[in-house]
Short mmCIF file of C-alpha atoms in Angstrom, two decimals:
data_model
loop_
_atom_site.label_atom_id
_atom_site.label_comp_id
_atom_site.label_asym_id
_atom_site.label_seq_id
_atom_site.Cartn_x
_atom_site.Cartn_y
_atom_site.Cartn_z
CA MET S 1 123.66 28.83 75.21
CA GLN S 2 122.87 25.34 76.53
CA ASP S 3 121.85 26.73 79.96
CA GLN S 4 119.18 28.76 78.67
CA PRO S 5 115.62 27.69 79.39
CA THR S 6 113.65 25.89 76.52
CA ALA S 7 110.43 27.19 74.93
CA LEU S 8 108.20 25.17 77.28
CA GLU S 9 109.93 26.27 80.50
CA ARG S 10 109.86 30.02 79.27
CA PHE S 11 106.13 29.65 78.72
CA ILE S 12 105.31 27.94 82.06
CA ASN S 13 107.69 30.26 83.95
CA GLY S 14 105.74 33.31 82.65
CA ILE S 15 102.48 32.38 84.04
CA LEU S 16 103.13 31.71 87.65
CA PRO S 17 106.65 30.91 88.77
CA GLU S 18 107.95 34.27 87.39
CA ASN S 19 104.67 35.96 87.16
CA PRO S 20 105.66 39.69 85.92
CA VAL S 21 103.58 41.39 88.60
CA TYR S 22 103.54 39.11 91.51
CA ARG S 23 107.18 37.77 91.32
CA GLN S 24 109.21 40.32 89.51
CA LEU S 25 107.28 43.56 90.30
CA LEU S 26 107.35 44.72 86.80
CA GLY S 27 105.09 46.85 84.81
CA MET S 28 103.52 48.52 87.92
CA CYS S 29 102.12 51.64 86.24
CA PRO S 30 99.51 49.88 84.10
CA THR S 31 98.90 47.29 87.01
CA LEU S 32 97.86 50.09 89.31
CA ALA S 33 96.16 52.50 86.88
CA VAL S 34 93.87 50.56 84.61
CA THR S 35 92.63 47.99 87.14
CA GLY S 36 89.56 49.91 88.26
CA GLY S 37 87.47 47.56 86.14
CA MET S 38 87.73 44.31 84.18
CA LYS S 39 87.17 45.84 80.78
CA PRO S 40 90.09 48.33 80.77
CA ALA S 41 92.33 45.74 82.47
CA ILE S 42 91.69 43.07 79.79
CA THR S 43 92.16 45.72 76.94
CA MET S 44 95.30 46.73 78.38
CA ALA S 45 96.64 43.10 78.96
CA GLY S 46 95.74 42.54 75.22
CA ALA S 47 97.53 45.64 74.07
CA THR S 48 100.61 44.66 76.08
CA ALA S 49 100.52 41.14 74.83
CA PHE S 50 100.48 42.30 71.16
CA VAL S 51 103.45 44.60 71.73
CA LEU S 52 105.26 42.02 73.87
CA ILE S 53 104.96 39.22 71.35
CA LEU S 54 105.71 41.22 68.29
CA ALA S 55 108.68 43.03 69.79
CA ASN S 56 110.10 39.68 71.02
CA ILE S 57 109.72 38.33 67.45
CA ILE S 58 111.51 41.27 65.74
CA ILE S 59 114.30 41.51 68.33
CA SER S 60 114.82 37.82 68.15
CA LEU S 61 115.13 37.95 64.34
CA ILE S 62 117.73 40.71 64.43
CA ARG S 63 119.55 39.81 67.44
CA GLY S 64 122.75 38.89 65.40
CA LEU S 65 122.94 42.47 64.39
CA LEU S 66 122.65 44.14 67.78
CA LYS S 67 125.39 46.32 68.91
CA PRO S 68 125.77 46.41 72.80
CA HIS S 69 125.86 50.09 73.11
CA LEU S 70 122.86 50.76 70.79
CA ARG S 71 120.80 47.80 72.07
CA ILE S 72 118.46 49.66 74.40
CA LEU S 73 117.74 52.33 71.80
CA VAL S 74 116.78 49.73 69.14
CA PHE S 75 114.56 48.00 71.79
CA THR S 76 112.69 51.11 72.73
CA LEU S 77 112.28 52.15 69.08
CA THR S 78 110.91 48.80 68.11
CA ILE S 79 108.52 48.92 71.17
CA ALA S 80 107.40 52.56 70.38
CA THR S 81 106.52 51.48 66.78
CA PHE S 82 104.19 48.57 67.80
CA VAL S 83 102.70 50.81 70.53
CA THR S 84 101.83 53.33 67.99
CA ILE S 85 100.05 50.71 65.87
CA VAL S 86 98.04 49.43 68.98
CA ASP S 87 97.23 53.14 69.97
CA ARG S 88 95.97 53.95 66.49
CA PHE S 89 94.04 50.48 66.38
CA LEU S 90 92.25 51.28 69.60
CA ALA S 91 91.48 54.88 68.63
CA ALA S 92 89.82 53.51 65.61
CA TYR S 93 87.85 50.39 66.75
CA LEU S 94 87.43 50.92 70.44
CA TYR S 95 87.28 54.60 70.78
CA GLU S 96 85.64 54.77 74.27
CA MET S 97 88.19 52.40 75.60
CA SER S 98 91.00 54.33 74.09
CA LYS S 99 89.62 57.50 75.82
CA GLU S 100 89.48 55.74 79.11
CA LEU S 101 92.89 54.35 78.89
CA GLY S 102 94.18 57.67 77.94
CA PRO S 103 98.07 58.09 78.40
CA TYR S 104 98.52 54.55 79.66
CA VAL S 105 98.46 53.02 76.06
CA PRO S 106 101.50 55.02 75.02
CA LEU S 107 103.07 54.38 78.54
CA ILE S 108 103.46 50.69 77.48
CA ILE S 109 106.59 51.99 75.65
CA VAL S 110 108.38 52.20 79.00
CA ASN S 111 106.68 49.28 80.64
CA CYS S 112 109.84 47.59 82.24
CA LEU S 113 108.19 44.19 81.49
CA ILE S 114 108.65 44.34 77.81
CA ILE S 115 112.19 45.84 77.95
CA SER S 116 113.31 43.20 80.38
CA ARG S 117 111.69 40.38 78.35
CA VAL S 118 113.35 41.61 75.14
CA GLU S 119 116.74 41.96 76.98
CA ILE S 120 116.52 38.78 78.89
CA CYS S 121 114.99 36.33 76.41
CA ALA S 122 114.60 37.66 72.88
CA SER S 123 117.98 39.15 72.26
CA LYS S 124 119.65 35.90 73.14
CA GLN S 125 117.31 33.02 72.04
CA SER S 126 115.54 31.85 68.87
CA VAL S 127 112.22 33.13 67.59
CA ARG S 128 110.28 30.00 68.77
CA VAL S 129 111.53 30.39 72.40
CA ALA S 130 110.74 34.16 72.22
CA VAL S 131 107.27 33.65 71.04
CA ALA S 132 106.70 30.99 73.90
CA ASP S 133 108.18 33.63 76.31
CA GLY S 134 106.06 36.49 75.04
CA VAL S 135 102.87 34.37 75.22
CA GLY S 136 103.57 33.02 78.76
CA MET S 137 104.53 36.37 80.12
CA SER S 138 101.39 37.99 78.62
CA LEU S 139 99.13 35.34 80.08
CA GLY S 140 100.85 35.83 83.49
CA PHE S 141 100.40 39.69 83.07
CA ALA S 142 96.74 39.22 82.12
CA LEU S 143 96.20 37.09 85.09
CA ALA S 144 97.67 39.44 87.56
CA LEU S 145 95.64 42.36 86.00
CA ALA S 146 92.43 40.31 86.11
CA SER S 147 92.98 39.38 89.72
CA ILE S 148 93.54 42.92 90.91
CA ALA S 149 90.79 44.22 88.79
CA THR S 150 88.22 41.56 90.00
CA VAL S 151 88.96 42.65 93.61
CA ARG S 152 88.59 46.27 92.88
CA GLU S 153 85.55 46.08 90.68
CA ILE S 154 83.68 43.92 92.77
CA LEU S 155 84.35 45.89 96.01
CA GLY S 156 84.30 49.25 94.46
CA SER S 157 81.21 49.10 92.33
CA GLY S 158 79.59 45.65 93.09
CA THR S 159 79.93 44.57 89.37
CA TRP S 160 82.15 42.31 87.30
CA PHE S 161 82.74 42.99 83.61
CA GLY S 162 79.90 45.42 84.07
CA LEU S 163 77.45 42.70 85.35
CA GLN S 164 75.92 43.20 88.83
CA VAL S 165 77.36 40.57 91.02
CA LEU S 166 76.77 41.96 94.59
CA GLY S 167 73.17 42.90 95.41
CA GLU S 168 71.61 46.22 94.82
CA GLY S 169 72.08 47.12 98.58
CA TRP S 170 76.01 46.92 98.26
CA PRO S 171 77.45 50.10 99.63
CA ALA S 172 80.05 50.61 96.77
CA TRP S 173 83.50 51.29 98.40
CA GLY S 174 84.24 54.28 96.32
CA ILE S 175 87.90 54.31 97.61
CA MET S 176 88.61 51.00 95.83
CA VAL S 177 88.21 52.50 92.35
CA LEU S 178 90.19 55.62 93.34
CA PRO S 179 94.06 55.65 93.43
CA PRO S 180 94.48 54.69 97.06
CA GLY S 181 92.44 51.45 96.54
CA ALA S 182 94.83 50.38 93.77
CA PHE S 183 97.87 50.69 96.10
CA LEU S 184 96.12 49.03 99.00
CA THR S 185 94.82 46.03 96.88
CA LEU S 186 97.95 45.30 95.17
CA GLY S 187 99.80 45.50 98.48
CA LEU S 188 97.56 43.15 100.22
CA LEU S 189 97.50 40.77 97.16
CA LEU S 190 101.36 40.75 96.91
CA GLY S 191 101.35 39.81 100.78
CA GLY S 192 98.79 36.97 99.91
CA ALA S 193 100.90 35.73 97.11
CA GLU S 194 103.97 35.87 99.29
CA TRP S 195 102.31 34.12 102.24
CA TYR S 196 101.11 31.34 99.90
CA GLY S 197 104.68 30.84 98.65
CA GLN S 198 106.05 30.58 102.05
CA TRP S 199 103.39 28.21 103.15
CA ARG S 200 103.94 25.85 100.24
CA SER S 201 107.57 25.88 100.79
CA ARG S 202 107.24 25.08 104.39
CA ARG S 203 104.88 22.24 103.49
CA ARG S 204 107.29 20.80 100.93
CA ALA S 205 110.04 21.21 103.48
CA ARG S 206 108.03 19.20 105.93
CA ALA S 207 107.07 16.49 103.45
CA GLY S 208 110.62 16.06 102.29
CA GLY S 209 112.22 15.88 105.72
CA MET M 1 97.39 80.74 54.98
CA VAL M 2 96.52 77.99 57.54
CA ARG M 3 99.93 78.54 59.17
CA ALA M 4 99.14 82.37 59.67
CA VAL M 5 95.79 81.52 61.11
CA ALA M 6 97.26 78.87 63.56
CA LEU M 7 100.15 81.16 64.67
CA ALA M 8 97.72 84.12 65.12
CA GLN M 9 95.35 81.90 67.41
CA ALA M 10 98.28 80.59 69.22
CA SER M 11 99.59 84.03 70.24
CA GLN M 12 96.07 85.31 71.29
CA GLY M 13 96.21 83.71 74.82
CA ARG M 14 99.54 85.34 75.39
CA GLY M 15 98.65 88.88 74.45
CA ILE M 16 99.51 91.89 76.62
CA GLY M 17 96.16 91.72 78.32
CA GLY M 18 96.53 88.11 79.29
CA GLY M 19 99.48 88.61 81.56
CA MET M 20 97.81 88.10 84.89
CA GLU M 21 95.63 85.36 83.43
CA THR M 22 98.77 83.62 82.27
CA LEU M 23 100.38 83.92 85.71
CA SER M 24 97.53 82.41 87.48
CA SER M 25 97.06 79.58 85.10
CA ILE M 26 100.83 78.72 85.60
CA ILE M 27 100.44 78.73 89.42
CA LEU M 28 97.40 76.43 89.16
CA ILE M 29 99.14 74.10 86.72
CA PHE M 30 102.12 74.00 89.17
CA ILE M 31 100.00 73.24 92.15
CA SER M 32 97.84 70.67 90.35
CA ALA M 33 100.71 68.81 88.92
CA ALA M 34 102.93 68.76 92.25
CA LEU M 35 100.12 68.19 94.80
CA ILE M 36 96.50 67.53 93.54
CA ASN M 37 97.29 65.13 90.78
CA ASN M 38 100.61 63.97 91.99
CA PHE M 39 102.47 62.06 89.21
CA VAL M 40 103.05 59.08 91.59
CA LEU M 41 100.06 58.89 93.81
CA HIS M 42 97.33 60.00 91.37
CA TYR M 43 98.63 58.88 88.00
CA PHE M 44 100.77 56.05 89.08
CA VAL M 45 103.65 56.97 86.96
CA GLY M 46 107.22 56.49 88.12
CA ILE M 47 106.20 53.71 90.50
CA CYS M 48 109.28 51.61 89.89
CA PRO M 49 111.86 54.30 91.43
CA PHE M 50 109.18 54.93 93.82
CA LEU M 51 109.53 51.48 95.22
CA GLY M 52 112.95 50.76 94.13
CA VAL M 53 115.07 53.77 95.16
CA SER M 54 113.29 54.72 98.37
CA LYS M 55 115.27 52.93 100.85
CA ARG M 56 117.17 55.97 102.19
CA VAL M 57 116.24 59.59 102.22
CA ASP M 58 119.40 60.97 100.73
CA THR M 59 119.29 58.73 97.69
CA ALA M 60 115.64 59.30 97.25
CA PHE M 61 116.12 62.96 97.21
CA GLY M 62 118.93 62.77 94.79
CA MET M 63 116.76 60.57 92.40
CA GLY M 64 114.05 63.37 92.63
CA LEU M 65 116.47 66.07 91.62
CA ALA M 66 117.71 64.09 88.78
CA VAL M 67 114.25 63.43 87.59
CA ILE M 68 113.36 67.30 87.79
CA PHE M 69 116.53 67.99 85.74
CA VAL M 70 115.78 65.52 83.06
CA ILE M 71 112.04 66.13 83.01
CA THR M 72 112.72 69.82 82.34
CA ILE M 73 115.05 69.20 79.44
CA ALA M 74 112.91 66.48 77.86
CA SER M 75 109.76 68.67 78.14
CA PHE M 76 111.49 71.66 76.61
CA LEU M 77 112.59 69.51 73.64
CA SER M 78 109.40 67.58 73.23
CA TRP M 79 107.33 70.96 73.31
CA THR M 80 109.63 72.44 70.72
CA PHE M 81 109.35 69.38 68.50
CA THR M 82 105.50 69.13 69.08
CA TYR M 83 104.76 72.67 68.47
CA PHE M 84 106.85 73.07 65.26
CA ILE M 85 106.64 69.71 63.65
CA LEU M 86 104.27 67.01 65.31
CA ARG M 87 101.05 68.78 66.24
CA PRO M 88 98.20 69.04 63.51
CA GLU M 89 98.84 72.00 61.34
CA ALA M 90 102.32 72.52 62.68
CA PRO M 91 104.13 75.29 60.76
CA ILE M 92 107.11 73.33 59.36
CA PRO M 93 105.37 70.40 57.84
CA VAL M 94 102.59 72.63 56.45
CA TRP M 95 105.39 74.96 54.81
CA VAL M 96 107.14 71.66 53.30
CA TRP M 97 103.66 70.47 52.02
CA ARG M 98 103.17 73.89 50.28
CA VAL M 99 106.64 73.84 48.69
CA VAL M 100 106.18 70.48 47.29
CA GLY M 101 102.90 71.52 45.88
CA GLY M 102 100.46 69.67 48.03
CA SER M 103 96.77 70.60 48.11
CA PRO M 104 95.99 73.42 50.56
CA ASP M 105 92.85 71.59 51.77
CA THR M 106 94.60 68.67 53.30
CA THR M 107 95.19 68.61 57.00
CA VAL M 108 98.88 68.05 57.65
CA ASP M 109 99.20 65.87 60.85
CA LEU M 110 102.38 64.07 61.83
CA SER M 111 101.20 63.17 65.40
CA VAL M 112 101.42 59.50 64.54
CA LEU M 113 105.14 59.87 64.88
CA SER M 114 105.08 61.50 68.34
CA TYR M 115 105.66 58.46 70.38
CA ILE M 116 108.72 57.44 68.55
CA MET M 117 110.03 61.08 68.63
CA TYR M 118 109.42 61.37 72.29
CA ILE M 119 111.25 58.12 73.33
CA PHE M 120 114.07 59.21 71.04
CA VAL M 121 114.29 62.64 72.62
CA ILE M 122 114.14 61.09 76.20
CA ALA M 123 116.82 58.61 75.56
CA SER M 124 119.13 60.88 73.91
CA SER M 125 118.69 63.86 76.26
CA VAL M 126 119.53 61.51 79.23
CA GLN M 127 122.72 60.45 77.32
CA PHE M 128 123.73 64.01 76.65
CA VAL M 129 122.86 65.14 80.19
CA GLU M 130 124.95 62.30 81.62
CA MET M 131 127.90 63.26 79.41
CA TYR M 132 127.54 66.86 80.19
CA VAL M 133 127.26 66.56 83.84
CA ARG M 134 130.20 64.06 84.07
CA LYS M 135 132.47 66.45 82.19
CA PHE M 136 131.54 69.84 83.79
CA PHE M 137 129.97 69.25 87.20
CA GLN M 138 131.89 66.29 88.64
CA PRO M 139 130.45 66.72 92.20
CA LEU M 140 126.85 66.62 90.82
CA TYR M 141 127.67 63.60 88.79
CA ASP M 142 128.99 61.78 91.83
CA SER M 143 125.76 62.48 93.71
CA PHE M 144 123.31 61.48 91.22
CA GLY M 145 125.22 60.04 88.23
CA VAL M 146 124.06 56.52 89.07
CA PHE M 147 120.37 57.33 88.71
CA LEU M 148 120.55 59.07 85.27
CA PRO M 149 120.60 56.07 83.04
CA LEU M 150 117.60 54.67 85.00
CA ILE M 151 115.52 57.61 84.27
CA THR M 152 115.30 56.73 80.60
CA THR M 153 112.65 54.06 81.45
CA ASN M 154 111.03 56.28 84.13
CA CYS M 155 107.43 56.59 82.94
CA ALA M 156 107.05 60.11 84.64
CA ILE M 157 109.25 61.84 81.78
CA LEU M 158 107.17 60.25 78.99
CA PHE M 159 104.02 61.00 80.80
CA ALA M 160 104.96 64.69 81.03
CA CYS M 161 105.63 64.71 77.35
CA LEU M 162 102.30 63.09 76.63
CA GLU M 163 100.43 65.48 78.82
CA ILE M 164 102.16 68.45 76.93
CA MET M 165 101.18 66.76 73.59
CA LYS M 166 97.46 66.64 74.83
CA HIS M 167 97.46 70.34 75.14
CA LEU M 168 98.94 71.10 71.89
CA GLN M 169 96.20 69.25 69.81
CA ASP M 170 93.56 71.84 69.66
CA PRO M 171 94.68 74.93 67.57
CA THR M 172 92.47 77.32 69.48
CA ARG M 173 93.99 76.69 72.90
CA LEU M 174 97.56 75.95 72.62
CA TRP M 175 99.98 75.61 75.58
CA GLY M 176 103.00 77.88 75.48
CA LEU M 177 106.58 76.92 76.50
CA GLY M 178 105.96 78.46 79.83
CA GLU M 179 102.90 76.29 80.82
CA ALA M 180 104.65 73.13 79.50
CA LEU M 181 107.68 73.65 81.48
CA THR M 182 105.57 74.49 84.65
CA LEU M 183 103.83 71.10 84.18
CA ALA M 184 107.12 69.22 83.97
CA ILE M 185 108.74 70.99 86.89
CA GLY M 186 105.63 70.64 89.06
CA GLY M 187 105.39 66.96 88.30
CA GLY M 188 109.15 66.60 89.09
CA VAL M 189 108.66 68.51 92.34
CA GLY M 190 105.63 66.23 93.13
CA PHE M 191 107.69 63.09 92.44
CA THR M 192 110.51 64.40 94.71
CA ILE M 193 107.99 65.05 97.52
CA ALA M 194 106.29 61.76 97.20
CA ILE M 195 109.55 59.63 97.03
CA SER M 196 111.39 61.60 99.79
CA LEU M 197 108.34 61.27 102.13
CA MET M 198 108.12 57.37 101.18
CA ALA M 199 111.81 57.04 102.00
CA GLY M 200 111.43 58.68 105.42
CA ILE M 201 108.52 56.33 106.18
CA ARG M 202 110.36 53.34 105.05
CA ALA M 203 113.41 54.33 107.16
CA GLU M 204 110.96 54.13 110.28
CA LEU M 205 109.41 51.01 109.01
CA ASP M 206 112.68 49.07 109.41
CA LEU M 207 112.11 49.37 113.23
CA CYS M 208 108.51 48.09 113.13
CA ASP M 209 107.36 44.48 113.38
CA VAL M 210 105.87 44.04 109.93
CA PRO M 211 104.25 40.61 109.09
CA ARG M 212 106.65 38.40 107.36
CA SER M 213 104.86 38.10 104.09
CA LEU M 214 104.11 41.83 103.71
CA LYS M 215 107.80 42.81 104.14
CA GLY M 216 109.26 44.85 101.29
CA ALA M 217 106.99 45.72 98.33
CA GLY M 218 103.77 44.78 100.18
CA ILE M 219 104.02 47.20 103.01
CA ALA M 220 105.49 49.81 100.79
CA LEU M 221 102.37 49.65 98.50
CA ILE M 222 100.04 49.77 101.47
CA VAL M 223 102.00 52.93 102.88
CA ALA M 224 101.57 54.40 99.43
CA GLY M 225 97.96 53.82 99.54
CA ILE M 226 97.65 55.64 102.79
CA MET M 227 99.78 58.46 101.42
CA ALA M 228 97.43 58.60 98.39
CA MET M 229 94.55 59.02 100.60
CA ALA M 230 96.29 61.93 102.42
CA PHE M 231 97.05 63.53 99.06
CA MET M 232 93.44 63.29 98.11
CA GLY M 233 92.93 65.97 100.82
CA PHE M 234 94.47 68.43 98.40
CA THR M 235 91.56 68.19 96.01
CA GLY M 236 89.99 71.67 95.60
CA VAL M 237 93.12 73.55 96.73
CA ASP M 238 93.50 74.91 93.11
CA ARG M 239 90.04 76.44 93.13
CA GLY M 240 90.75 78.13 96.51
CA VAL M 241 94.12 79.58 95.12
CA GLU M 242 92.29 80.61 91.80
CA ARG M 243 89.65 82.49 94.04
CA ALA M 244 92.44 84.07 96.05
CA ILE M 245 94.36 85.36 93.02
CA THR M 246 91.07 86.65 91.50
CA ALA M 247 90.42 88.55 94.76
CA LEU M 248 93.93 89.86 94.81
CA VAL M 249 93.81 91.04 91.27
CA GLY M 250 90.24 92.51 91.69
CA GLY M 251 90.96 94.40 94.78
#
C-alpha cells in the first residue's frame, strides 16, 4: 500500500504526465467522434467526468467487498448506472446536444479510461485519493478533447464555440469536421506531444550532464 | 389491446407482399454497415483493438472473426430482450402491467434499463462463448481465445446493440431479427476489413523511415485518416445498389 501514489500525485498525474489521451491512448472513441466542435467536446468531457468521479467514489467505498472474478462485472454495472443517469439528464435538459452526441453518451460505459481508473486506483485506494484521481483524469481528458476540438473547429468551420474566429473569407476545410479530419488531427497532435516530450528530455539530459 | 395493435403493426412490414422489399433493405443495411458507414472509420467504434491488435495480419484477422462471432450473438440476445421487454409498449411488461391491474392508459416503457441490460448481455455472452469454444472447439479457441475477453470492452459490440435499439423505438417501423442480425454481421465484417487492411499497411510501414515522434500510434492514426478518406468514396453506393435492385425486380 505504501508505494501507491498520494492524492496530490494522482491529481497532478492525471492532467499532464499521465494524460489519458496523449500519454495512455485511452478513450479514443469519444476523442475522435465528438471533437468536431467545442460544444459537444465540452459536454462529453463533463459527462465523462461525472461518471468517472462517481464510479470512483462508489468502487472505492465497496473495495473491501469486491471478489476478483466478479470485479469487472461490478465495475461495468456501476458505470452503466451512472451513464444512464447522465443520458437521461442530457435528454431532459440539453435535448439538442443529446441528439448530437447520439450513441456516444451510452458508449461512455465501455470507455477504457473509466474502467482503467477504477481498476488501477479506486479499487485499491481510499475515497479521498479516488476523488482526486477522478478529478485530475477528467481535467486531463477535458484538456485533450478541447485541444483537438479547437484545431478541428477553427480549421473546419472558422469558428470557436460557435463564435467567428477566422474572417468570413476563410474557406472552411470541410474534411476537418468529417471522420478523416479527426484521425489526421489526433495523429499529428500525438506526434507533436511526443516530439515535445523528447525535446524536453533531451534538454534536461544536456542540462544535467 | 395495445399489445395486439403493436404486434399487428410490427408484422405489417414482413407480410407476404414485402418479401422483395425486405431482401433489398437487408442488402442495403449490410452494405451500409460494412462499407459506407464503416464502424471503425466512420463511427470510430472499436478504435482500441484497431490500434492495439493491428501489428500482424493474421492476428488482426483472428480478432475480426472473434468480433463477428460475438457481435452476432450479442445482437441476437439484445434484439430479443429489446423487442419483448425493453422497448416502449413491449409485450411482456404490458402483459404484466395488465395482470397487476395497472391503468390501460399508461405507457409502459422500460428502456431506461437498456444500457445496464446490454452491458450485462455482452459481458455474459462473451463469458459463455469463451467457455463453450474452449470446451468444444479447441483449435478455434487456440486461434482466437486470447481476444475473446478483450471484446467485452470493444465499443463496436455495444454500438451495434444501441443501433438496434434505435430502430426498435418507433412502434410503426420496427426492425425484425433479420435486419438486426444483418446490421451486426455487416458491422463485424466492416471491422474485419478495416483492421486487416490496417495490419497490412502497418507491416509495410515497419520498412519505412517514419519520423521518430510519429512512430506507433501517431502514424497509425494518420494512416487511418487516409483510409477513412478512401472509404468516403463508397458514399452513394447504397443508392446505386437500390436502383439496380429496383430495375432487376421491375424488369
